[in-house]
Every structure is written in structure tokens, then in C-alpha cells.
mmCIF file of C-alpha atoms in Angstrom:
data_model
loop_
_atom_site.group_PDB
_atom_site.id
_atom_site.type_symbol
_atom_site.label_atom_id
_atom_site.label_comp_id
_atom_site.label_asym_id
_atom_site.label_seq_id
_atom_site.Cartn_x
_atom_site.Cartn_y
_atom_site.Cartn_z
ATOM 1 C CA MET L 24 -69.094 -57.875 48.711
ATOM 2 C CA ASN L 25 -67.945 -58.853 52.188
ATOM 3 C CA LEU L 26 -64.648 -57.955 53.811
ATOM 4 C CA LYS L 27 -62.924 -61.131 52.704
ATOM 5 C CA SER L 28 -63.885 -60.585 49.099
ATOM 6 C CA GLU L 29 -62.544 -56.999 49.228
ATOM 7 C CA GLU L 30 -59.206 -58.168 50.567
ATOM 8 C CA LEU L 31 -58.957 -60.742 47.790
ATOM 9 C CA PHE L 32 -59.721 -58.093 45.160
ATOM 10 C CA ILE L 33 -56.983 -55.798 46.473
ATOM 11 C CA ILE L 34 -54.473 -58.632 46.540
ATOM 12 C CA ASN L 35 -55.259 -59.602 42.938
ATOM 13 C CA ALA L 36 -55.023 -55.969 41.759
ATOM 14 C CA PHE L 37 -51.633 -55.586 43.465
ATOM 15 C CA LYS L 38 -50.379 -58.753 41.782
ATOM 16 C CA LYS L 39 -51.480 -57.457 38.364
ATOM 17 C CA CYS L 40 -49.725 -54.088 38.954
ATOM 18 C CA LEU L 41 -46.598 -55.868 40.063
ATOM 19 C CA THR L 42 -46.680 -58.091 36.983
ATOM 20 C CA TYR L 43 -47.179 -54.996 34.692
ATOM 21 C CA PHE L 44 -44.320 -53.137 36.394
ATOM 22 C CA ARG L 45 -41.975 -56.098 35.965
ATOM 23 C CA THR L 46 -42.935 -56.428 32.320
ATOM 24 C CA THR L 47 -42.370 -52.666 31.763
ATOM 25 C CA ILE L 48 -38.995 -52.825 33.470
ATOM 26 C CA LYS L 49 -38.005 -55.757 31.312
ATOM 27 C CA TYR L 50 -38.968 -54.112 28.066
ATOM 28 C CA THR L 51 -37.405 -50.801 29.090
ATOM 29 C CA PHE L 52 -34.179 -52.597 29.874
ATOM 30 C CA LEU L 53 -34.318 -54.348 26.497
ATOM 31 C CA VAL L 54 -34.852 -50.992 24.744
ATOM 32 C CA ILE L 55 -31.917 -49.446 26.611
ATOM 33 C CA ILE L 56 -29.712 -52.397 25.732
ATOM 34 C CA SER L 57 -30.805 -52.128 22.078
ATOM 35 C CA ILE L 58 -30.077 -48.399 21.939
ATOM 36 C CA PHE L 59 -26.704 -48.964 23.566
ATOM 37 C CA LEU L 60 -25.872 -51.683 21.041
ATOM 38 C CA ILE L 61 -26.956 -49.449 18.144
ATOM 39 C CA ILE L 62 -24.904 -46.513 19.442
ATOM 40 C CA THR L 63 -21.935 -48.800 19.959
ATOM 41 C CA ALA L 64 -22.264 -50.180 16.433
ATOM 42 C CA VAL L 65 -22.549 -46.660 14.981
ATOM 43 C CA ALA L 66 -19.558 -45.507 17.006
ATOM 44 C CA VAL L 67 -17.521 -48.443 15.751
ATOM 45 C CA PHE L 68 -18.341 -48.096 12.068
ATOM 46 C CA TYR L 69 -19.415 -44.438 11.635
ATOM 47 C CA LYS L 70 -18.340 -40.962 12.754
ATOM 48 C CA PRO L 71 -20.338 -37.721 12.930
ATOM 49 C CA THR L 72 -19.224 -35.265 10.232
ATOM 50 C CA TYR L 73 -20.526 -32.498 7.986
ATOM 51 C CA ALA L 74 -21.364 -32.772 4.334
ATOM 52 C CA VAL L 75 -20.254 -29.593 2.536
ATOM 53 C CA SER L 76 -22.273 -28.495 -0.471
ATOM 54 C CA VAL L 77 -22.088 -25.599 -2.906
ATOM 55 C CA ASN L 78 -25.118 -24.726 -5.009
ATOM 56 C CA GLY L 79 -26.782 -27.927 -3.794
ATOM 57 C CA GLU L 80 -23.902 -30.189 -4.846
ATOM 58 C CA VAL L 81 -21.897 -32.046 -2.185
ATOM 59 C CA ILE L 82 -18.215 -31.328 -2.727
ATOM 60 C CA GLY L 83 -16.779 -33.088 0.321
ATOM 61 C CA TYR L 84 -16.868 -33.757 4.044
ATOM 62 C CA THR L 85 -15.302 -32.061 7.044
ATOM 63 C CA GLU L 86 -15.064 -33.039 10.676
ATOM 64 C CA ASN L 87 -14.573 -29.438 11.827
ATOM 65 C CA LYS L 88 -16.820 -27.003 10.011
ATOM 66 C CA SER L 89 -15.767 -24.066 12.226
ATOM 67 C CA GLN L 90 -12.113 -24.487 11.329
ATOM 68 C CA LEU L 91 -12.834 -24.889 7.613
ATOM 69 C CA GLN L 92 -15.160 -21.892 7.515
ATOM 70 C CA ALA L 93 -12.602 -19.808 9.415
ATOM 71 C CA ARG L 94 -10.058 -20.500 6.632
ATOM 72 C CA ILE L 95 -12.576 -19.499 3.983
ATOM 73 C CA ASN L 96 -13.388 -16.323 5.930
ATOM 74 C CA ASP L 97 -9.677 -15.476 6.133
ATOM 75 C CA TYR L 98 -9.456 -15.825 2.350
ATOM 76 C CA MET L 99 -12.441 -13.522 1.801
ATOM 77 C CA GLU L 100 -11.061 -10.963 4.282
ATOM 78 C CA GLY L 101 -7.707 -10.847 2.489
ATOM 79 C CA ASN L 102 -5.726 -12.378 5.341
ATOM 80 C CA THR L 103 -4.088 -15.139 3.301
ATOM 81 C CA GLU L 104 -1.971 -12.912 1.042
ATOM 82 C CA GLU L 105 -0.135 -9.736 1.992
ATOM 83 C CA ASP L 106 -1.286 -7.524 -0.907
ATOM 84 C CA ILE L 107 -4.937 -8.672 -1.045
ATOM 85 C CA ALA L 108 -7.586 -6.357 0.437
ATOM 86 C CA PHE L 109 -10.438 -8.870 0.176
ATOM 87 C CA ALA L 110 -11.797 -11.614 -2.092
ATOM 88 C CA GLN L 111 -15.214 -12.637 -3.338
ATOM 89 C CA ILE L 112 -16.354 -16.239 -3.897
ATOM 90 C CA ASP L 113 -19.164 -17.410 -6.156
ATOM 91 C CA SER L 114 -21.169 -19.246 -3.473
ATOM 92 C CA VAL L 115 -20.949 -19.676 0.290
ATOM 93 C CA PRO L 116 -20.695 -23.373 1.318
ATOM 94 C CA GLU L 117 -23.485 -25.015 3.350
ATOM 95 C CA TYR L 118 -22.950 -27.657 6.062
ATOM 96 C CA THR L 119 -25.200 -30.623 6.905
ATOM 97 C CA LEU L 120 -24.553 -32.931 9.888
ATOM 98 C CA CYS L 121 -24.359 -36.589 8.859
ATOM 99 C CA LEU L 122 -22.742 -39.953 9.721
ATOM 100 C CA LEU L 123 -19.818 -41.043 7.634
ATOM 101 C CA LYS L 124 -18.100 -44.418 7.515
ATOM 102 C CA LYS L 125 -14.821 -44.313 9.364
ATOM 103 C CA ASP L 126 -12.862 -45.532 6.353
ATOM 104 C CA ILE L 127 -13.855 -42.364 4.461
ATOM 105 C CA THR L 128 -11.585 -39.418 5.313
ATOM 106 C CA ALA L 129 -12.457 -35.725 5.378
ATOM 107 C CA ASN L 130 -11.118 -33.603 2.481
ATOM 108 C CA ASP L 131 -10.871 -30.060 3.872
ATOM 109 C CA GLU L 132 -8.035 -29.033 1.537
ATOM 110 C CA GLU L 133 -9.948 -30.103 -1.543
ATOM 111 C CA ILE L 134 -13.089 -28.324 -0.314
ATOM 112 C CA TYR L 135 -11.107 -25.139 0.378
ATOM 113 C CA SER L 136 -9.544 -25.267 -3.084
ATOM 114 C CA LYS L 137 -12.900 -25.767 -4.815
ATOM 115 C CA VAL L 138 -14.525 -22.916 -2.880
ATOM 116 C CA THR L 139 -11.692 -20.436 -3.521
ATOM 117 C CA GLU L 140 -10.427 -21.466 -6.970
ATOM 118 C CA ASN L 141 -12.817 -19.150 -8.807
ATOM 119 C CA GLY L 142 -12.650 -16.377 -6.216
ATOM 120 C CA THR L 143 -11.992 -12.801 -7.315
ATOM 121 C CA LYS L 144 -9.169 -11.052 -5.462
ATOM 122 C CA TYR L 145 -9.195 -7.292 -4.938
ATOM 123 C CA TYR L 146 -6.096 -5.212 -4.310
ATOM 124 C CA LYS L 147 -6.118 -2.018 -2.259
ATOM 125 C CA TYR L 148 -3.871 0.887 -3.178
ATOM 126 C CA TYR L 149 -3.902 4.676 -3.424
ATOM 127 C CA ALA L 150 -3.993 6.895 -6.488
ATOM 128 C CA ILE L 151 -2.531 10.379 -6.283
ATOM 129 C CA THR L 152 -4.479 12.714 -8.526
ATOM 130 C CA ASP L 153 -3.718 16.048 -10.132
ATOM 131 C CA ASP L 154 -6.771 18.049 -11.147
ATOM 132 C CA LYS L 155 -8.853 14.899 -10.383
ATOM 133 C CA LYS L 156 -6.852 12.802 -12.866
ATOM 134 C CA GLU L 157 -4.958 9.752 -11.602
ATOM 135 C CA LYS L 158 -1.240 10.280 -12.084
ATOM 136 C CA VAL L 159 0.720 7.865 -9.888
ATOM 137 C CA TYR L 160 0.018 4.972 -7.519
ATOM 138 C CA VAL L 161 1.434 4.059 -4.120
ATOM 139 C CA GLU L 162 0.850 1.080 -1.862
ATOM 140 C CA THR L 163 -0.003 2.814 1.427
ATOM 141 C CA PHE L 164 -1.861 5.894 2.601
ATOM 142 C CA GLU L 165 1.230 6.955 4.559
ATOM 143 C CA GLU L 166 3.253 7.084 1.316
ATOM 144 C CA ALA L 167 0.542 9.156 -0.355
ATOM 145 C CA GLU L 168 0.560 11.600 2.555
ATOM 146 C CA LYS L 169 4.347 11.930 2.282
ATOM 147 C CA VAL L 170 4.043 12.818 -1.414
ATOM 148 C CA ILE L 171 1.473 15.534 -0.654
ATOM 149 C CA ALA L 172 3.598 16.860 2.208
ATOM 150 C CA GLU L 173 6.704 17.031 0.005
ATOM 151 C CA LEU L 174 4.824 18.895 -2.738
ATOM 152 C CA LYS L 175 3.606 21.428 -0.163
ATOM 153 C CA LYS L 176 7.091 21.726 1.288
ATOM 154 C CA LYS L 177 8.499 22.427 -2.168
ATOM 155 C CA LYS L 178 5.622 24.875 -2.812
ATOM 156 C CA SER L 179 4.634 23.051 -5.985
ATOM 157 C CA GLN L 180 2.453 25.198 -8.229
ATOM 158 C CA ASN L 181 -0.252 22.479 -8.307
ATOM 159 C CA GLN L 182 -0.251 21.545 -4.600
ATOM 160 C CA LYS L 183 -3.911 22.566 -4.142
ATOM 161 C CA GLU L 184 -4.992 20.382 -7.075
ATOM 162 C CA VAL L 185 -3.306 17.202 -5.809
ATOM 163 C CA GLY L 186 -5.406 14.642 -3.908
ATOM 164 C CA ILE L 187 -5.505 11.041 -2.663
ATOM 165 C CA VAL L 188 -8.069 8.429 -3.736
ATOM 166 C CA GLU L 189 -8.425 4.981 -2.148
ATOM 167 C CA LYS L 190 -8.777 2.363 -4.902
ATOM 168 C CA TYR L 191 -9.749 -1.307 -5.163
ATOM 169 C CA ASP L 192 -9.048 -3.308 -8.315
ATOM 170 C CA THR L 193 -8.619 -6.883 -9.486
ATOM 171 C CA GLU L 194 -5.233 -5.981 -10.968
ATOM 172 C CA LEU L 195 -2.349 -4.653 -8.919
ATOM 173 C CA LYS L 196 -1.032 -1.333 -10.203
ATOM 174 C CA LYS L 197 2.648 -0.567 -10.661
ATOM 175 C CA PHE L 198 3.675 1.415 -7.597
ATOM 176 C CA THR L 199 5.969 4.451 -7.710
ATOM 177 C CA SER L 200 8.389 5.493 -4.988
ATOM 178 C CA VAL L 201 7.626 8.633 -2.968
ATOM 179 C CA GLU L 202 10.645 10.395 -4.465
ATOM 180 C CA LYS L 203 9.618 9.695 -8.063
ATOM 181 C CA CYS L 204 5.976 10.578 -7.326
ATOM 182 C CA VAL L 205 7.093 13.999 -6.100
ATOM 183 C CA SER L 206 9.313 14.396 -9.154
ATOM 184 C CA LYS L 207 6.511 13.515 -11.557
ATOM 185 C CA LEU L 208 3.879 15.708 -9.901
ATOM 186 C CA TYR L 209 6.045 18.688 -9.013
ATOM 187 C CA GLU L 210 5.398 21.930 -10.871
ATOM 188 C CA ALA L 211 7.942 24.666 -10.337
ATOM 189 C CA PRO L 212 6.514 27.841 -8.812
ATOM 190 C CA LYS L 213 6.779 31.054 -10.733
ATOM 191 C CA VAL L 214 10.042 32.890 -10.155
ATOM 192 C CA THR L 215 11.387 36.152 -11.495
ATOM 193 C CA TYR L 216 14.140 36.036 -14.107
ATOM 194 C CA VAL L 217 16.904 38.614 -14.294
ATOM 195 C CA ALA L 218 19.501 38.442 -17.076
ATOM 196 C CA ASN L 219 22.541 40.578 -17.770
ATOM 197 C CA ASN L 220 22.844 44.191 -19.039
ATOM 198 C CA ALA L 221 19.253 45.454 -18.951
ATOM 199 C CA ASN L 222 16.766 46.948 -16.515
ATOM 200 C CA THR L 223 13.688 44.814 -17.051
ATOM 201 C CA GLN L 224 12.450 41.651 -15.325
ATOM 202 C CA SER L 225 10.072 38.943 -16.481
ATOM 203 C CA VAL L 226 8.260 35.933 -15.002
ATOM 204 C CA VAL L 227 9.351 32.370 -15.678
ATOM 205 C CA SER L 228 7.379 29.168 -14.950
ATOM 206 C CA GLY L 229 8.627 25.661 -15.543
ATOM 207 C CA GLY L 230 11.874 26.829 -17.166
ATOM 208 C CA ASN L 231 10.576 28.995 -20.035
ATOM 209 C CA VAL L 232 11.794 32.582 -19.826
ATOM 210 C CA THR L 233 10.600 35.633 -21.712
ATOM 211 C CA GLY L 234 12.328 38.915 -21.023
ATOM 212 C CA SER L 235 15.689 40.581 -21.153
ATOM 213 C CA SER L 236 18.380 41.439 -18.616
ATOM 214 C CA SER L 237 19.491 43.427 -15.580
ATOM 215 C CA ARG L 238 22.714 44.664 -14.068
ATOM 216 C CA LYS L 239 24.733 42.920 -11.385
ATOM 217 C CA ILE L 240 23.574 43.304 -7.784
ATOM 218 C CA ASN L 241 25.485 42.879 -4.532
ATOM 219 C CA LEU L 242 24.974 39.368 -3.122
ATOM 220 C CA GLY L 243 26.638 40.131 0.191
ATOM 221 C CA VAL L 244 28.598 36.882 -0.097
ATOM 222 C CA ALA L 245 31.733 35.918 -2.069
ATOM 223 C CA LEU L 246 31.396 32.838 -4.320
ATOM 224 C CA ILE L 247 33.913 30.348 -5.648
ATOM 225 C CA LYS L 248 33.621 28.084 -8.700
ATOM 226 C CA PRO L 249 31.792 24.848 -7.755
ATOM 227 C CA ILE L 250 33.731 22.986 -10.503
ATOM 228 C CA SER L 251 36.235 23.750 -13.196
ATOM 229 C CA GLY L 252 35.242 22.972 -16.749
ATOM 230 C CA ILE L 253 34.042 24.269 -20.088
ATOM 231 C CA ILE L 254 30.946 26.499 -20.165
ATOM 232 C CA THR L 255 28.558 24.885 -22.658
ATOM 233 C CA THR L 256 25.406 26.971 -22.120
ATOM 234 C CA ARG L 257 25.275 30.479 -20.769
ATOM 235 C CA PHE L 258 22.572 32.189 -18.757
ATOM 236 C CA GLY L 259 19.553 33.274 -20.848
ATOM 237 C CA SER L 260 20.694 31.451 -24.002
ATOM 238 C CA ARG L 261 19.172 28.619 -26.085
ATOM 239 C CA GLY L 262 16.433 30.900 -27.336
ATOM 240 C CA TYR L 263 14.124 30.167 -24.419
ATOM 241 C CA GLY L 264 15.988 31.722 -21.550
ATOM 242 C CA HIS L 265 18.395 29.320 -19.864
ATOM 243 C CA ARG L 266 17.989 29.649 -16.085
ATOM 244 C CA GLY L 267 21.603 29.140 -15.104
ATOM 245 C CA LEU L 268 25.077 28.262 -16.302
ATOM 246 C CA ASP L 269 26.055 24.838 -17.676
ATOM 247 C CA VAL L 270 29.636 23.710 -17.054
ATOM 248 C CA ALA L 271 30.751 20.446 -18.673
ATOM 249 C CA ALA L 272 32.933 18.051 -16.672
ATOM 250 C CA PRO L 273 33.508 14.288 -16.442
ATOM 251 C CA SER L 274 30.879 12.299 -14.598
ATOM 252 C CA GLY L 275 31.838 11.911 -10.934
ATOM 253 C CA THR L 276 33.729 15.235 -10.707
ATOM 254 C CA PRO L 277 33.324 16.575 -7.135
ATOM 255 C CA ILE L 278 31.000 19.584 -6.827
ATOM 256 C CA LYS L 279 31.953 22.155 -4.172
ATOM 257 C CA ALA L 280 29.683 24.556 -2.308
ATOM 258 C CA ALA L 281 30.128 28.026 -3.862
ATOM 259 C CA ALA L 282 29.723 29.533 -0.380
ATOM 260 C CA GLY L 283 28.975 28.368 3.131
ATOM 261 C CA GLY L 284 25.340 27.880 4.124
ATOM 262 C CA THR L 285 22.544 25.423 4.909
ATOM 263 C CA VAL L 286 21.297 22.725 2.530
ATOM 264 C CA THR L 287 17.549 23.287 1.964
ATOM 265 C CA THR L 288 17.016 20.757 -0.855
ATOM 266 C CA ALA L 289 18.813 17.496 -1.624
ATOM 267 C CA GLY L 290 17.032 14.993 -3.831
ATOM 268 C CA TRP L 291 15.311 14.308 -7.127
ATOM 269 C CA ASN L 292 13.605 17.279 -8.776
ATOM 270 C CA ASN L 293 12.152 16.349 -12.176
ATOM 271 C CA SER L 294 14.045 18.022 -15.057
ATOM 272 C CA TYR L 295 16.870 19.024 -12.702
ATOM 273 C CA GLY L 296 17.541 15.379 -11.806
ATOM 274 C CA TYR L 297 19.367 15.006 -8.509
ATOM 275 C CA MET L 298 19.959 18.498 -7.185
ATOM 276 C CA VAL L 299 21.151 20.457 -4.154
ATOM 277 C CA ILE L 300 20.058 23.933 -3.075
ATOM 278 C CA ILE L 301 22.097 25.846 -0.489
ATOM 279 C CA SER L 302 20.766 28.896 1.333
ATOM 280 C CA HIS L 303 23.452 31.474 2.152
ATOM 281 C CA GLY L 304 21.254 33.941 4.041
ATOM 282 C CA ASN L 305 19.653 37.231 2.976
ATOM 283 C CA GLY L 306 17.573 35.390 0.345
ATOM 284 C CA VAL L 307 20.652 34.186 -1.588
ATOM 285 C CA GLN L 308 20.557 30.597 -2.875
ATOM 286 C CA THR L 309 22.796 28.546 -5.152
ATOM 287 C CA VAL L 310 21.512 25.548 -7.129
ATOM 288 C CA TYR L 311 23.529 22.495 -8.285
ATOM 289 C CA ALA L 312 21.622 20.219 -10.698
ATOM 290 C CA HIS L 313 21.970 16.973 -12.758
ATOM 291 C CA CYS L 314 24.172 15.354 -10.067
ATOM 292 C CA SER L 315 25.075 11.682 -10.316
ATOM 293 C CA GLN L 316 25.441 11.443 -6.541
ATOM 294 C CA LEU L 317 24.435 13.619 -3.589
ATOM 295 C CA LEU L 318 26.888 13.969 -0.692
ATOM 296 C CA SER L 319 24.816 16.344 1.442
ATOM 297 C CA SER L 320 21.426 16.257 3.125
ATOM 298 C CA VAL L 321 18.655 18.684 4.005
ATOM 299 C CA GLY L 322 19.433 20.708 7.112
ATOM 300 C CA GLN L 323 23.175 20.108 6.854
ATOM 301 C CA SER L 324 25.520 23.100 7.348
ATOM 302 C CA VAL L 325 28.240 23.166 4.710
ATOM 303 C CA ALA L 326 31.395 25.222 4.408
ATOM 304 C CA GLN L 327 32.604 27.002 1.280
ATOM 305 C CA GLY L 328 34.501 24.496 -0.855
ATOM 306 C CA GLN L 329 32.954 21.440 0.848
ATOM 307 C CA VAL L 330 32.031 18.654 -1.593
ATOM 308 C CA ILE L 331 28.214 18.384 -1.753
ATOM 309 C CA GLY L 332 27.762 16.069 -4.743
ATOM 310 C CA LYS L 333 29.223 14.721 -7.967
ATOM 311 C CA VAL L 334 28.723 15.720 -11.602
ATOM 312 C CA GLY L 335 26.251 13.589 -13.569
ATOM 313 C CA SER L 336 23.618 13.673 -16.285
ATOM 314 C CA THR L 337 20.362 13.000 -14.409
ATOM 315 C CA GLY L 338 17.024 14.634 -15.261
ATOM 316 C CA TYR L 339 16.735 16.434 -18.586
ATOM 317 C CA SER L 340 20.370 16.341 -19.643
ATOM 318 C CA THR L 341 22.304 15.423 -22.784
ATOM 319 C CA GLY L 342 25.644 14.749 -21.087
ATOM 320 C CA PRO L 343 27.626 15.079 -17.855
ATOM 321 C CA HIS L 344 27.642 18.681 -16.654
ATOM 322 C CA LEU L 345 26.750 20.932 -13.728
ATOM 323 C CA HIS L 346 23.771 23.253 -14.070
ATOM 324 C CA PHE L 347 24.489 26.114 -11.654
ATOM 325 C CA GLU L 348 22.024 28.833 -10.635
ATOM 326 C CA ILE L 349 22.080 31.864 -8.364
ATOM 327 C CA ARG L 350 18.787 33.096 -6.921
ATOM 328 C CA VAL L 351 18.181 36.169 -4.797
ATOM 329 C CA ASN L 352 14.720 36.208 -3.191
ATOM 330 C CA GLY L 353 13.498 33.990 -6.024
ATOM 331 C CA VAL L 354 15.075 36.179 -8.709
ATOM 332 C CA LEU L 355 17.492 34.384 -11.066
ATOM 333 C CA GLN L 356 20.911 36.033 -11.491
ATOM 334 C CA ASP L 357 23.576 35.539 -14.157
ATOM 335 C CA PRO L 358 26.333 33.445 -12.487
ATOM 336 C CA GLN L 359 28.962 34.965 -14.789
ATOM 337 C CA ASN L 360 28.467 38.298 -13.038
ATOM 338 C CA TYR L 361 30.078 36.674 -9.975
ATOM 339 C CA ILE L 362 32.218 33.715 -11.052
ATOM 340 C CA TYR L 363 33.676 32.148 -14.185
#
């Protein structure tokens, strides 16, 4: 092959390459145009969405799976209702990306309802136990702690046996107020009973007294009658040792402090109902029980004759009256040795 033939060969090869390149460009352009037209057509008639299925069955479509799943998560985490701790659903939904005709709308609300309709809701609450047996229920741990603290403050006989248990259940328990929880759980500590005209003492727990009597001792403080009325039950009577003196009076009659002192108890106390205890110093206390209304508070200093409550029939009572006690260092004294 001479020089002229070589030049001709190169020219022909270049022409073929140029022709191939032009053809490739043309077809590539056609492909791009076709893809663009397809995308345009899809964009006009379809929209990207997610098919939602449960147990393999499509239950609807959503355009925002993150938002829908966030709602379902909130339901399971108990964030949709105030009292719910958490909830369980039968099956977790699955999402599949797909194209949906634009005239078909998403149905997030329907999907959410189907996913949660058979869910199991669990409530969180706290049981207060006595000797490992559930006795009362409260809504919060703070309330349970207050009950325990009050029982310790009152030196309840069972304070070491009382505990708190966190509970979860599908049914919401009936909650009890802190005050009524304390009243129901409280067990009176053992105190010494002293009655009139004898030299012996005996131990009383929970109101039952066995024993006889003792002579009057010096209280170191002068007392006045807290109310005027008819004495219906005397100290040590009723066959089981009555702890104080019962004085009948109309409901609402003002109750006066028998002597000046500091209020150490003012609230509900089981069989005593609403009661007030005043400390007069030197271990001397007076007790006013079955009140219909309390007009004093713990820590308050009261003067002799000051109204501290009103006569009622709360707690274990058969009618309006004042149950009045005198205690000296935990020892019960006969009020009629000092007043009435």
C-alpha cells in the first residue's frame, strides 16, 4: 500500500467513525426524549406513594409513611391518652413504594384505625401492699410515697410491712386518695391504758382494752370542757374498755381546745373519723374525734377555748358526738378525773 492508499484508508475510517458517532448521538437523544416523555406522563397521571399492608394484606396507601408510623408509635408508647402506659398491636404495618393514580387519595386515618382498633391498652398505677397483699391503689408513685410517709409519721403499727408495687393492667383500677389510703392502712400503735380507782395498767391495741384502773395524776395543766352536752359513754365502759369520754351534742356544735397547745394531728384517722390531737407539753395530749369539720391544722398554735372543729359523726360512730381523750406519755387517762 502506497502513501496515497494509506491516506484514503484513514479518510474512509474517519468518515465511518463520524457516521457512527452521529447515529449514536441521534439514538441517545431519542432515548432521552422517550424517558422524559415517560416521566412526564407518569408525573401527570401517577404519584409515588406507599402501599401499607398488615399480615400480607394491603389495607391502604399513604404518601408519608414516616408521619403515619410516628402516629402509630405514639399510640404504642401511650402518648395518645393521658392514663395509658403503653399499647400493643397485633401486627406492625409494612410499607412498599409504588405508583398510584392521582385520582386515588391516601387513607391514613383509615389505616391508623385498622392498625390500632384491636390494640391492647395497658394502664400504669401503683399498689400499696400490707404484708405483701395489695390493699389500695394510687395513680402516681409520688402519692404512694406520701402514703408511706404519713404512716411512718403516725407511727403506724404496720409501717414496716407496707410497700409499693408498680403495676400494669388492661383495666384501670379505682384509685384512692392519699388521706383515705392512710386511713385504711393505719394500725394504731400500742398504748397503755389507765382507768379510774385502781393501781394496775394494761396494754391496748386498736381500741380493745383489758385491765382495770388507776388514780388521778397531776397533768400540770388546767382543762376546760371542749363542749357541753350529755355524756353517753364513759371511760372504760362498753365491756371492752372505752378509750375516752363520749359527749353527745348536735352536729356542727363548735369544739373548743381544752387547753392551749400545738396541733399535732388534724385529719382522717380510720375509726376516729376526722380528728384533732393537741399537744400541751410534758407528754400531755388531748384528742377530739368524729368531727364533721376541722378548723385547725397541723403545726398551728391554739389557745384554750379556741374553736378547733365541729361535732359530727364521722368514722365509727352511731350519732353526732365528741369522743374526747386525755393521754399522758401515751397513757390513757379518765377525762372525768379532770373535767365534766
